[in-house]
mmCIF file of C-alpha atoms in Angstrom:
data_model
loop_
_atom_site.group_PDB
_atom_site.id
_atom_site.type_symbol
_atom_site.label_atom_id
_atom_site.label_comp_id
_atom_site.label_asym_id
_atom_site.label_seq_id
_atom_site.Cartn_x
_atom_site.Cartn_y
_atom_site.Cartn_z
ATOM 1 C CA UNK A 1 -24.970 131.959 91.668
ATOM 2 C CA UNK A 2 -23.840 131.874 87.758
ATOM 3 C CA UNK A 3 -20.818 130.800 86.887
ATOM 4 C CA UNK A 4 -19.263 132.371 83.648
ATOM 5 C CA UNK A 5 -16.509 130.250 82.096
ATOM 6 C CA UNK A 6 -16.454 128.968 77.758
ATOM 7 C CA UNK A 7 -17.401 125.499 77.059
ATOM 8 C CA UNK A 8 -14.440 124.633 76.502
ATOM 9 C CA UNK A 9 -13.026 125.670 80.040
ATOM 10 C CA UNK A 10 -16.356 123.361 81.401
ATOM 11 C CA UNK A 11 -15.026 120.410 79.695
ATOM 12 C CA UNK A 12 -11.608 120.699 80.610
ATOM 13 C CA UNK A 13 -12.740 121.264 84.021
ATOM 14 C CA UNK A 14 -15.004 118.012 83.670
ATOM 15 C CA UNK A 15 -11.829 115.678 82.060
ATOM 16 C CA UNK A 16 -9.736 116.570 84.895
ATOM 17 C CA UNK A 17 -11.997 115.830 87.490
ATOM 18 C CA UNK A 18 -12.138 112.052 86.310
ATOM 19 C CA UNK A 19 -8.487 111.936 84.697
ATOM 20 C CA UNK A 20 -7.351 109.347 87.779
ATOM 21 C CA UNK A 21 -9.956 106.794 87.178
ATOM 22 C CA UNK A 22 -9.545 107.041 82.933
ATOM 23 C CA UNK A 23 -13.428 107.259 83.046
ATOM 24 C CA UNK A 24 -13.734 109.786 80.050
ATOM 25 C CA UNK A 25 -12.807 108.070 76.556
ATOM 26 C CA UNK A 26 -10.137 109.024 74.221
ATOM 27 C CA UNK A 27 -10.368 109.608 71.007
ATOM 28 C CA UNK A 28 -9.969 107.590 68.007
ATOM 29 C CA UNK A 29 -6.899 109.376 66.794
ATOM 30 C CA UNK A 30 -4.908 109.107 70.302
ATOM 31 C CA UNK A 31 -1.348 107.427 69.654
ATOM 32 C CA UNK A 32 -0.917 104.091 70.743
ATOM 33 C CA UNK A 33 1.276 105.054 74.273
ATOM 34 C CA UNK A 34 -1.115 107.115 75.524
ATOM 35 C CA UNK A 35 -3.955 104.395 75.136
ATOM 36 C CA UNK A 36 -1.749 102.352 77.150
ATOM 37 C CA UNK A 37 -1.028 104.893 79.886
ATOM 38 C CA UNK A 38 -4.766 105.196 79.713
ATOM 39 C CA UNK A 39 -5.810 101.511 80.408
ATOM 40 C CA UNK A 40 -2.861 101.092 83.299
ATOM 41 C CA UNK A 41 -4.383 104.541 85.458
ATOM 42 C CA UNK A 42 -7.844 102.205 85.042
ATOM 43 C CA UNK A 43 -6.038 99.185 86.460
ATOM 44 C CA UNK A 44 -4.395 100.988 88.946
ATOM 45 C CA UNK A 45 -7.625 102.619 89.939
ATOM 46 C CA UNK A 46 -9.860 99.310 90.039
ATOM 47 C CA UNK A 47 -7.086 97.213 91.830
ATOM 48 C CA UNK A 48 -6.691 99.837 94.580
ATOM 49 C CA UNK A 49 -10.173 100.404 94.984
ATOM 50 C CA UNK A 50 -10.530 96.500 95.494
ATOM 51 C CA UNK A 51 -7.784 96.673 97.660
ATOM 52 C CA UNK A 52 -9.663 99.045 99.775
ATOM 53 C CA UNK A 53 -13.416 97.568 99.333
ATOM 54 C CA UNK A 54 -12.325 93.954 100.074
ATOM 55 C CA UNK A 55 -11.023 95.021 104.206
ATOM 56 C CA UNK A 56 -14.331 96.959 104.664
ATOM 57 C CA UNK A 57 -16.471 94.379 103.970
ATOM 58 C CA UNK A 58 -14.287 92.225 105.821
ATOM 59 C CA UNK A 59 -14.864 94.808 109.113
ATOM 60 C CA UNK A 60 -18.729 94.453 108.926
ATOM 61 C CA UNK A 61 -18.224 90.733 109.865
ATOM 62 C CA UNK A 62 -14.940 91.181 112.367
ATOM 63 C CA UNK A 63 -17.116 94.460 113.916
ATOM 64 C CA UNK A 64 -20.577 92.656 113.782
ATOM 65 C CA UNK A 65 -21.113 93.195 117.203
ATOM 66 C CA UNK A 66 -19.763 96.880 117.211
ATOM 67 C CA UNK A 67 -22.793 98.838 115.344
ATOM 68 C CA UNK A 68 -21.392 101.715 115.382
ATOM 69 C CA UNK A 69 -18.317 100.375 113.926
ATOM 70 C CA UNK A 70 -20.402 98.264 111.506
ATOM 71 C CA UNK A 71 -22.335 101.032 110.329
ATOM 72 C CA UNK A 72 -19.366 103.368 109.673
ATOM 73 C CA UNK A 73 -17.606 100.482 107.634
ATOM 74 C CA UNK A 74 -20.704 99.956 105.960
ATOM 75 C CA UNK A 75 -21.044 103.871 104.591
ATOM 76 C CA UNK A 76 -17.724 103.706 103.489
ATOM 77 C CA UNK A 77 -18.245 100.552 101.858
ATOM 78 C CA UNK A 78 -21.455 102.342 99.692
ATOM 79 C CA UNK A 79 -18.017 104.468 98.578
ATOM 80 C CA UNK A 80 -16.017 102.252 97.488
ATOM 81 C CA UNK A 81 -18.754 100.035 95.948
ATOM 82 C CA UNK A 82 -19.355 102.718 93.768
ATOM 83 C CA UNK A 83 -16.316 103.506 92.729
ATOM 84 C CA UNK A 84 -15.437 100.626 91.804
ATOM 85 C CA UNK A 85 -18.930 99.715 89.954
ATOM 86 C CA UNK A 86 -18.671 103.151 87.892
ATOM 87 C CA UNK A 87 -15.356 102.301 86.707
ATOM 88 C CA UNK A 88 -16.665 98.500 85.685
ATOM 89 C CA UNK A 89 -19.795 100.511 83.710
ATOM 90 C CA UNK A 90 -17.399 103.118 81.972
ATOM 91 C CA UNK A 91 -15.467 100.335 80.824
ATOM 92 C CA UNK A 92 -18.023 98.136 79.045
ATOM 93 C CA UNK A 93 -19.804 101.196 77.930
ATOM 94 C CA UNK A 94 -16.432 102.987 76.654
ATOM 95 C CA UNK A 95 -17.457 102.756 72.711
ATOM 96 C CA UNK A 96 -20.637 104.196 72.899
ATOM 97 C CA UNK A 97 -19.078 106.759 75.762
ATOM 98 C CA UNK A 98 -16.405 107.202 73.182
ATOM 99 C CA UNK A 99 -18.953 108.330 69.819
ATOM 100 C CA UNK A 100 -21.472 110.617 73.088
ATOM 101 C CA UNK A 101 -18.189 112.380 73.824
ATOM 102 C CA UNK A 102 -16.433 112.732 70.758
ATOM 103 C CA UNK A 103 -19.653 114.349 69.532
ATOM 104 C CA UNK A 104 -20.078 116.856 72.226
ATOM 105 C CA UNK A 105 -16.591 118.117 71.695
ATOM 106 C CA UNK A 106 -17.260 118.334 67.921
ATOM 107 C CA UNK A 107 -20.070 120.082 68.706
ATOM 108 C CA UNK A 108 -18.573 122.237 70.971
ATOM 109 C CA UNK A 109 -15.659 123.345 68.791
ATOM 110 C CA UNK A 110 -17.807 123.633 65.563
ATOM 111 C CA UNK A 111 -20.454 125.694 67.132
ATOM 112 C CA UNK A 112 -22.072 128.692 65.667
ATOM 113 C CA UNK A 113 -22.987 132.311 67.619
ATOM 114 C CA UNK A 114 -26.668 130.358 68.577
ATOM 115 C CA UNK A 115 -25.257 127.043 69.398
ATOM 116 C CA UNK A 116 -22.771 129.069 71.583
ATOM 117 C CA UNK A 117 -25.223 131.181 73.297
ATOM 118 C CA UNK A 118 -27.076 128.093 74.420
ATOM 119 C CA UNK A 119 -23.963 126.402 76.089
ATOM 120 C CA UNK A 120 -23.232 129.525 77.511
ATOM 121 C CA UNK A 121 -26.546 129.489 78.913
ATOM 122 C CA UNK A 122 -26.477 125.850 80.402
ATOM 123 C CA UNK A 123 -22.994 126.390 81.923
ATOM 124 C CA UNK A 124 -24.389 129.587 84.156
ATOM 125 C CA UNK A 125 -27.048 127.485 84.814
ATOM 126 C CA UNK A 126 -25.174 124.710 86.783
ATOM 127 C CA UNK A 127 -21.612 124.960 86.808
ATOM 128 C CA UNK A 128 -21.562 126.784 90.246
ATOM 129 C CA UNK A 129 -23.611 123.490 91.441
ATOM 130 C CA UNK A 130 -21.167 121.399 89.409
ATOM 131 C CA UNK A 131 -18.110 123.101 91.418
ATOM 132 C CA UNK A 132 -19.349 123.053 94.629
ATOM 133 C CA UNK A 133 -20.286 119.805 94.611
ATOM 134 C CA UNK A 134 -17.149 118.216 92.791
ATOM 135 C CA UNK A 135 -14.838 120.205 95.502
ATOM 136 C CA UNK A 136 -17.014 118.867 98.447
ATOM 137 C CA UNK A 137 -15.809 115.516 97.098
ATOM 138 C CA UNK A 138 -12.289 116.146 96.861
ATOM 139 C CA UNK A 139 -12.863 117.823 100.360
ATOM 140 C CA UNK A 140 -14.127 114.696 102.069
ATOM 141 C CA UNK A 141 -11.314 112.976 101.055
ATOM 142 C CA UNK A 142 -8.976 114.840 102.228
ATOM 143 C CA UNK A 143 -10.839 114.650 105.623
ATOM 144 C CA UNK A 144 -10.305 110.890 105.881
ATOM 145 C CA UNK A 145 -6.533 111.167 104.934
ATOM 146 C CA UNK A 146 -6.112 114.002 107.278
ATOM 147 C CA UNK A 147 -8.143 112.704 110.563
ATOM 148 C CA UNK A 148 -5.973 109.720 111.568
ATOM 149 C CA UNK A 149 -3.184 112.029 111.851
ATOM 150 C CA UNK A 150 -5.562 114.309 114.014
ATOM 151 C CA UNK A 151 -6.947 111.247 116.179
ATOM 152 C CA UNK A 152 -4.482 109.254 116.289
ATOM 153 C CA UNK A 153 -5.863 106.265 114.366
ATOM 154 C CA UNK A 154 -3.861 103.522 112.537
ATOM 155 C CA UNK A 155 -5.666 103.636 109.175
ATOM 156 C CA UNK A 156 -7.774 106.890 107.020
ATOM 157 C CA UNK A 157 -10.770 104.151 106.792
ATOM 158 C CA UNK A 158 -12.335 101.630 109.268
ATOM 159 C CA UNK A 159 -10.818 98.287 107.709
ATOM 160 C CA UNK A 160 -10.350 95.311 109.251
ATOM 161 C CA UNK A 161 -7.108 93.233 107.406
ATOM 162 C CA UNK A 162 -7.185 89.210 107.168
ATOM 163 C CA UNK A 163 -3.757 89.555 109.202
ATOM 164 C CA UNK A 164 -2.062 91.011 111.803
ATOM 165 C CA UNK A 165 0.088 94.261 111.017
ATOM 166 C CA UNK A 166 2.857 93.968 112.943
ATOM 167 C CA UNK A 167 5.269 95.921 111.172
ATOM 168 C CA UNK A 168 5.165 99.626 110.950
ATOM 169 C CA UNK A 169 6.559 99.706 107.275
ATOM 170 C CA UNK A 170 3.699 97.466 106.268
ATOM 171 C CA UNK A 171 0.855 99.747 108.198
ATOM 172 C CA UNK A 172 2.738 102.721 106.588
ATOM 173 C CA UNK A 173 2.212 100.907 103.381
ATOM 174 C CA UNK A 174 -1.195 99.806 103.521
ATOM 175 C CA UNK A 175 -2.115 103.930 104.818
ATOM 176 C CA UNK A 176 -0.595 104.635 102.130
ATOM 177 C CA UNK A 177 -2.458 102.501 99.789
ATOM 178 C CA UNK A 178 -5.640 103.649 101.520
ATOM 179 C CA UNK A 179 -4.738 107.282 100.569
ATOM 180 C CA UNK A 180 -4.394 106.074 97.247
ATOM 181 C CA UNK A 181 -7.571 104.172 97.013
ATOM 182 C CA UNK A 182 -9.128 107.460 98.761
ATOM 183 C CA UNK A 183 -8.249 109.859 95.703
ATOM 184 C CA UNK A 184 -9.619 107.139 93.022
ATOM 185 C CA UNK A 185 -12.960 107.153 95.375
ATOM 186 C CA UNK A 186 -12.796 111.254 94.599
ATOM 187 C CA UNK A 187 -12.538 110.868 91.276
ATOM 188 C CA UNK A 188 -15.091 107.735 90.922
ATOM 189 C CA UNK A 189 -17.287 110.157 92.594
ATOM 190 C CA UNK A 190 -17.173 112.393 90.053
ATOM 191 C CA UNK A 191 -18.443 110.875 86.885
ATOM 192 C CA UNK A 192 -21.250 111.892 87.988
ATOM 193 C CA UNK A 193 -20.622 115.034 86.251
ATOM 194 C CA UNK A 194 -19.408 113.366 83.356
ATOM 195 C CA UNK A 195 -22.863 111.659 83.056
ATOM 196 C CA UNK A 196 -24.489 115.310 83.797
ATOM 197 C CA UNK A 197 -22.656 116.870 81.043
ATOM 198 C CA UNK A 198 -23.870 114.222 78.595
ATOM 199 C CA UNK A 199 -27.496 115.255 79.681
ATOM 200 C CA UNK A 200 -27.385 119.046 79.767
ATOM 201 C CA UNK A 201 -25.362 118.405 76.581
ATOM 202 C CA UNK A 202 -28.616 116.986 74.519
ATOM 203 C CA UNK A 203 -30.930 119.448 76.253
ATOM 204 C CA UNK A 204 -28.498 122.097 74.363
ATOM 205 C CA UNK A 205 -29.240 120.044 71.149
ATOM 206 C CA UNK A 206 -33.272 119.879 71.357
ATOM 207 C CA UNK A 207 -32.834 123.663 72.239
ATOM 208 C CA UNK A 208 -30.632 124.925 68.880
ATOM 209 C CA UNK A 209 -33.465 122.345 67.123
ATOM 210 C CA UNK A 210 -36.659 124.103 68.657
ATOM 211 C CA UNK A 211 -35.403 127.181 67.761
ATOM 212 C CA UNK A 212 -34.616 126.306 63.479
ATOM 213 C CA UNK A 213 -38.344 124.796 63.836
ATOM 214 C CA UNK A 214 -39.848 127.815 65.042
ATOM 215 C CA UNK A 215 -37.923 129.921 62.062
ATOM 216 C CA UNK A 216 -39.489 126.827 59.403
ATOM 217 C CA UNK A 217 -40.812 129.034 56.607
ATOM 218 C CA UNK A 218 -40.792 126.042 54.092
ATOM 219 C CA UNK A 219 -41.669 122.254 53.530
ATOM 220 C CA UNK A 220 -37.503 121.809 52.774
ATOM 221 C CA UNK A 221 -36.981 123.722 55.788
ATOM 222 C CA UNK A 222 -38.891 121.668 57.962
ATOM 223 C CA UNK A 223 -38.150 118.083 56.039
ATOM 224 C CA UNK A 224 -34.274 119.411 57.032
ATOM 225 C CA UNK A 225 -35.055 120.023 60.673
ATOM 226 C CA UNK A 226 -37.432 116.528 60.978
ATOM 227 C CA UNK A 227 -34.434 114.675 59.643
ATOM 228 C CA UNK A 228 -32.089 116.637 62.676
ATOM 229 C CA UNK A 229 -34.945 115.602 65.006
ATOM 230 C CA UNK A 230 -34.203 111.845 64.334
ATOM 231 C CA UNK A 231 -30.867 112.410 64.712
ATOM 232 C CA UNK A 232 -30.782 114.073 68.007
ATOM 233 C CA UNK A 233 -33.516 111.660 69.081
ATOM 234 C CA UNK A 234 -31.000 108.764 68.878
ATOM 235 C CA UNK A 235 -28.354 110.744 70.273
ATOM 236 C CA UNK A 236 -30.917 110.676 73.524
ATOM 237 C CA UNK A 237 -31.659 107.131 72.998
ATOM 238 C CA UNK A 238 -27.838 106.429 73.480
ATOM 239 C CA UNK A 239 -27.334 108.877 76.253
ATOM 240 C CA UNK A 240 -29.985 106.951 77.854
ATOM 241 C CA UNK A 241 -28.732 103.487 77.420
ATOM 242 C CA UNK A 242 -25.343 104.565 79.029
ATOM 243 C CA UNK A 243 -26.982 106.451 81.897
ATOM 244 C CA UNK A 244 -29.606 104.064 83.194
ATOM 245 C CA UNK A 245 -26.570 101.590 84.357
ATOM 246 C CA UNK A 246 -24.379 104.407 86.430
ATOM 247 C CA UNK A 247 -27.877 105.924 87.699
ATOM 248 C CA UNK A 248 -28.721 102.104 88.669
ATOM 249 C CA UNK A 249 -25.724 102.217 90.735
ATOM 250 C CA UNK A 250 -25.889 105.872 92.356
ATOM 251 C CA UNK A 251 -29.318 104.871 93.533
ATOM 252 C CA UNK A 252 -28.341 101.801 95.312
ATOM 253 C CA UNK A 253 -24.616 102.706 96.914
ATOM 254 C CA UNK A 254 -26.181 106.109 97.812
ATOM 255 C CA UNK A 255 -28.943 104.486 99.969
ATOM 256 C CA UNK A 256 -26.990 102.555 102.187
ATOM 257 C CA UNK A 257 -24.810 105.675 102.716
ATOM 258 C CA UNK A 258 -27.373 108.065 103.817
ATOM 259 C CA UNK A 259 -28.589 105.358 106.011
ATOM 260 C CA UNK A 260 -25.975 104.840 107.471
ATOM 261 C CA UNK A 261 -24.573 108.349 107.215
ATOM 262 C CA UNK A 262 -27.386 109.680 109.387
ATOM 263 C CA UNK A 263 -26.881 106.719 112.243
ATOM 264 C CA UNK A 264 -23.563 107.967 112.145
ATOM 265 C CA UNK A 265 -24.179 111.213 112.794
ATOM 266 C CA UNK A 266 -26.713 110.707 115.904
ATOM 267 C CA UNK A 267 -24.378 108.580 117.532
ATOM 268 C CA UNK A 268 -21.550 109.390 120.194
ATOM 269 C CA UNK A 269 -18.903 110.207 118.102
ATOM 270 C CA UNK A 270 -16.142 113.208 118.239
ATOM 271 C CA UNK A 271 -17.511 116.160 116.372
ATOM 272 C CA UNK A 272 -14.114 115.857 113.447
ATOM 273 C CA UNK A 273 -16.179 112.683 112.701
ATOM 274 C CA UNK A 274 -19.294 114.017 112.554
ATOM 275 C CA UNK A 275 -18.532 116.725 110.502
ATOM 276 C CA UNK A 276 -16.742 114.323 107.811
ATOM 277 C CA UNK A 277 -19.609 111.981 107.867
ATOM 278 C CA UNK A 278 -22.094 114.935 107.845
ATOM 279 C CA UNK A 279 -20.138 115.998 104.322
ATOM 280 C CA UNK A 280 -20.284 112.409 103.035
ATOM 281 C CA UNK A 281 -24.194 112.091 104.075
ATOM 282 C CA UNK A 282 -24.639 115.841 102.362
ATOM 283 C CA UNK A 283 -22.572 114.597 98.955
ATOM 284 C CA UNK A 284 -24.943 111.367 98.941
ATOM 285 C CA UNK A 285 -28.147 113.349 98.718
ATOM 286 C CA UNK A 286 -26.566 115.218 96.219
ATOM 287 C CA UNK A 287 -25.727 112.683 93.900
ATOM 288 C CA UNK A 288 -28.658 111.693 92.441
ATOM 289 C CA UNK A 289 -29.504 115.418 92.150
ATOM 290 C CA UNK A 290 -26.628 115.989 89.845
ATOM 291 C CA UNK A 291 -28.652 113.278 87.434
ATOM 292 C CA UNK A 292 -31.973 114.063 87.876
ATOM 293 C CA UNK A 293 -31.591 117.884 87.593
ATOM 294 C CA UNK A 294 -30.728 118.074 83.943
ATOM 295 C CA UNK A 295 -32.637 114.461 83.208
ATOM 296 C CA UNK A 296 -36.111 116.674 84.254
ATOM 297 C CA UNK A 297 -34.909 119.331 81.890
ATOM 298 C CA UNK A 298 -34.719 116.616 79.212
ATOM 299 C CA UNK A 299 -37.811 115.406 79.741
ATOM 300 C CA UNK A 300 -39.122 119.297 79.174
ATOM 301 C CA UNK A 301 -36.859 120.229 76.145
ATOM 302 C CA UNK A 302 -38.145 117.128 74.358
ATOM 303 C CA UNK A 303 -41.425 117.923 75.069
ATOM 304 C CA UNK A 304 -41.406 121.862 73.673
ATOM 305 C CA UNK A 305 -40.013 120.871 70.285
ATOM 306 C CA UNK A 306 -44.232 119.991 69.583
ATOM 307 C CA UNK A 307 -44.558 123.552 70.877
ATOM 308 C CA UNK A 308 -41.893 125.164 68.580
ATOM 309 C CA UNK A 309 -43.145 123.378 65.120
ATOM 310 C CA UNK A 310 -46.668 124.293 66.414
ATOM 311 C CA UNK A 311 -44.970 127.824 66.739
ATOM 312 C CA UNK A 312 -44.184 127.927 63.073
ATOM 313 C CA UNK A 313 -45.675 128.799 60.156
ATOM 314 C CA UNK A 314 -47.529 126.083 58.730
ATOM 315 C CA UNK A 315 -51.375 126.914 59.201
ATOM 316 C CA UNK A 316 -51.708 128.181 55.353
ATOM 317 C CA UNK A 317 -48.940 125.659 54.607
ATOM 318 C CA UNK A 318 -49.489 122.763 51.969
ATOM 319 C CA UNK A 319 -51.349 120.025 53.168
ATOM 320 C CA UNK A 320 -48.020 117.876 53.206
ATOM 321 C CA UNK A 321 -46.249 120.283 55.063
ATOM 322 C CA UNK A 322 -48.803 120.282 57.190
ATOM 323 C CA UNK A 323 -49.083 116.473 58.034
ATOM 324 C CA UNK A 324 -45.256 116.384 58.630
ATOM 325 C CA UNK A 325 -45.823 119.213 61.544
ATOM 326 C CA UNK A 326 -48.754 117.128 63.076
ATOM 327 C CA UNK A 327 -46.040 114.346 62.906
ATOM 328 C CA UNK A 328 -43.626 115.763 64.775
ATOM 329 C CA UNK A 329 -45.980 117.090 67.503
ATOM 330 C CA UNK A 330 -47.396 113.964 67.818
ATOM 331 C CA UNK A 331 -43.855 112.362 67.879
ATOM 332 C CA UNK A 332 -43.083 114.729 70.837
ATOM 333 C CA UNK A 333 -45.499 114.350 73.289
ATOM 334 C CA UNK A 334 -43.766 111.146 74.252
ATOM 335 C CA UNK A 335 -40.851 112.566 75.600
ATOM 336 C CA UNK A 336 -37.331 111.632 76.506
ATOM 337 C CA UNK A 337 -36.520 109.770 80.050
ATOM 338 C CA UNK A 338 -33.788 107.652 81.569
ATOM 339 C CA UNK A 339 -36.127 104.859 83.003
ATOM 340 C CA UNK A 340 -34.764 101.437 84.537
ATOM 341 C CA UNK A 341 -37.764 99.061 85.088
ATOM 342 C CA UNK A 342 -38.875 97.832 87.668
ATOM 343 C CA UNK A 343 -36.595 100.488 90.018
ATOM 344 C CA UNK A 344 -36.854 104.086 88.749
ATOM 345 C CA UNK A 345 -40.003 104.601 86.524
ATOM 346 C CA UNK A 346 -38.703 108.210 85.482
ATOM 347 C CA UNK A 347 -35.386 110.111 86.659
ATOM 348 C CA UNK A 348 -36.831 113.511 87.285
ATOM 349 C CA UNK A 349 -36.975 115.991 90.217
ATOM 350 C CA UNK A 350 -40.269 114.177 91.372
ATOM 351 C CA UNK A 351 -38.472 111.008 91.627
ATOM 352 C CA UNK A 352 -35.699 112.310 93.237
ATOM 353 C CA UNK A 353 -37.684 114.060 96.331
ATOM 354 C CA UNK A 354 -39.451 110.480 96.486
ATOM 355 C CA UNK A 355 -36.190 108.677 96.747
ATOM 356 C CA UNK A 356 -35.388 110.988 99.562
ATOM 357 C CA UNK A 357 -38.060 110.451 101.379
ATOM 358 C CA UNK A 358 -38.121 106.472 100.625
ATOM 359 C CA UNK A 359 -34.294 106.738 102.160
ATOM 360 C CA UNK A 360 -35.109 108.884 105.413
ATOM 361 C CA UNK A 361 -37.993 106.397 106.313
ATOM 362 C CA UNK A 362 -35.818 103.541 106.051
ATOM 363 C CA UNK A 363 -33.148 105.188 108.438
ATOM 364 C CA UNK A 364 -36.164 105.540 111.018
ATOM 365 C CA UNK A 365 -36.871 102.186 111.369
ATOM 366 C CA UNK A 366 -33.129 101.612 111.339
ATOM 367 C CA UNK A 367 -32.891 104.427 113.893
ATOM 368 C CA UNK A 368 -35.533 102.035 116.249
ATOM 369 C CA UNK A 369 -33.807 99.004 115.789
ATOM 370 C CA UNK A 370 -30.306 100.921 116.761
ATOM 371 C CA UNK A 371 -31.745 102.438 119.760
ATOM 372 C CA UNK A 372 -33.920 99.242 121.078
ATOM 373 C CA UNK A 373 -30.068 97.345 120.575
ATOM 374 C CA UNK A 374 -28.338 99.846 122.530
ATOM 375 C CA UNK A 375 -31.221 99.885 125.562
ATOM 376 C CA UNK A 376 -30.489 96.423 125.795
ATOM 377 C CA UNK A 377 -26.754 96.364 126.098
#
């Protein structure tokens, strides 16, 4: 399904999503009290977030003989561990966030009829995806703050506390911190998009650039277009260096909550629970996708600017001319990927299906050890 809204609208849609965990930079030209309203949402966010992530690892030990328990703290844990790492990454990585953002709205703003026509195109490609996905988020979380009501339990997550809660204006405090931490989890969540935006926005750029090599008709022309091929080359090189980290991250929170996710799911547990867990498991498997879609298109877009110069006219060019377009299609067969060594050799579609299927066969040998436990109790 396409999904016809301006760039503009996409961005704004974007910003909001992550507005509670100050994930998306300001500008440089921001006055001085909104930078501070800025930095206290991000304190507010990571302090809750701890709040919450601190009593769920605390439950693993206290419910170490409760699997099922165990394993449900643990998926929620994969959460919150996220969360909370994104918001770290964001941070240290805000300046060169800042200059990738600031010049995708530039862009964006500034953009001519073809520039505009290749946003447009982008945006119907995944912004159905991108809203589905983002309100499944929101969704879950509204599950967990909704459930306890339902079924009657003390707390929206399954956290153990270092104390006893004796009063019912503290436990109606700490819920209500929990609901808190809950929305920042959402919102964490969601920088995924953020991240997505950054890559679908430099597929947009080597697009607009394959195009004004295929029209090349001179040697200026096509020095003025090599020179716009560096640039957009280190625009990928820093979109790169800030995505490897968050990617890092997704790849290792989103593990342990399939896993555990799926032992969940085939236990004996009421079907509200299921159903909430079955979302969480289904926004897990997603996440990665949301990176490695538009990192595979990347890897193609970089690739066919070799095609488009080869596409131009240059074969009864001057003999410079023509050793600049050998260049550049030499320069582009080595093409653009988000690579972390030693984990993820390429983020693409391949290594996405692998990861799945990596994941799944560590839940069956999970799966054995779970069922083998409960034969012997």
């Amino acid at each position: 399904m396409k999904l016809s809204v301006t760039p503009e609208a996409a961005l704004r849609f974007t910003k909001m999503n992550v507005y509670l965990v100050s994930s998306w930079p300001l500008s440089k030209s921001i006055s001085r009290v909104t930078k501070i309203w800025f930095s206290i949402r991000w304190w507010i966010a990571f302090i809750s977030l701890l709040l919450l992530f601190l009593p769920l690892t605390n439950s693993v030990f206290v419910f170490r003989k409760d699997s099922l328990v165990m394993v449900k703290a643990a998926c929620q844990i994969g959460a919150s561990g996220q969360a909370l790492l994104k918001l770290l990454i964001c941070r240290y990585q805000s300046d060169r966030l800042q200059f990738l953002h600031q010049e995708m709205e530039v862009f964006i703003k500034n953009a001519d009829s073809l520039e505009k026509k290749f946003l447009q195109k982008y945006i119907e490609k995944s912004g159905f995806f991108h809203v589905f996905v983002s309100v499944s988020m929101w969704a879950v979380c509204l599950a967990f703050i909704i459930e306890p009501i339902l079924l009657s339990h003390p707390y929206p997550t399954d956290t153990a506390y270092p104390f006893v809660v004796k009063s019912e204006s503290l436990r109606i405090a700490l819920y209500l911190q929990q609901v808190m931490a809950l929305f920042f989890v959402a919102a964490a969540l969601t920088i995924d998009f953020q991240v997505a935006t950054l890559l679908w926005f430099t597929c947009v750029k080597f697009e607009v650039l394959g195009h004004h090599f295929r029209e090349v008709s001179s040697e200026r022309e096509l020095v003025a277009c090599i020179k716009k091929h560096q640039q957009v080359l280190w625009y990928a090189k820093e979109v790169k260096n800030a995505v490897h980290y968050i990617t890092l991250a997704t790849i290792a929170t989103t593990t342990i909550g399939v896993i555990c996710g799926c032992l969940t799911l085939i236990s004996n547990q009421p079907f509200s629970v299921k159903l909430r867990i079955a979302n969480i498991v289904g926004n897990a498997t997603s996440e990665l996708f949301i990176y490695a879609w538009p990192a595979d298109n990347l890897i193609q877009k970089s690739q066919d600017i070799g095609w488009s110069v080869y596409n131009s006219k240059w074969i009864n060019a001057p003999i410079s001319m023509v050793r600049m377009t050998m260049n550049v299609i030499h320069r582009s067969q080595i093409p653009v990927m988000i690579t972390i060594s030693g984990v993820m050799p390429s983020l693409c579609l391949h290594y996405y299906t692998s990861f799945l299927s990596t994941t799944f066969s560590y839940f069956t040998t999970l799966r054995a050890v779970y069922a083998a436990d409960e034969t012997e109790n």
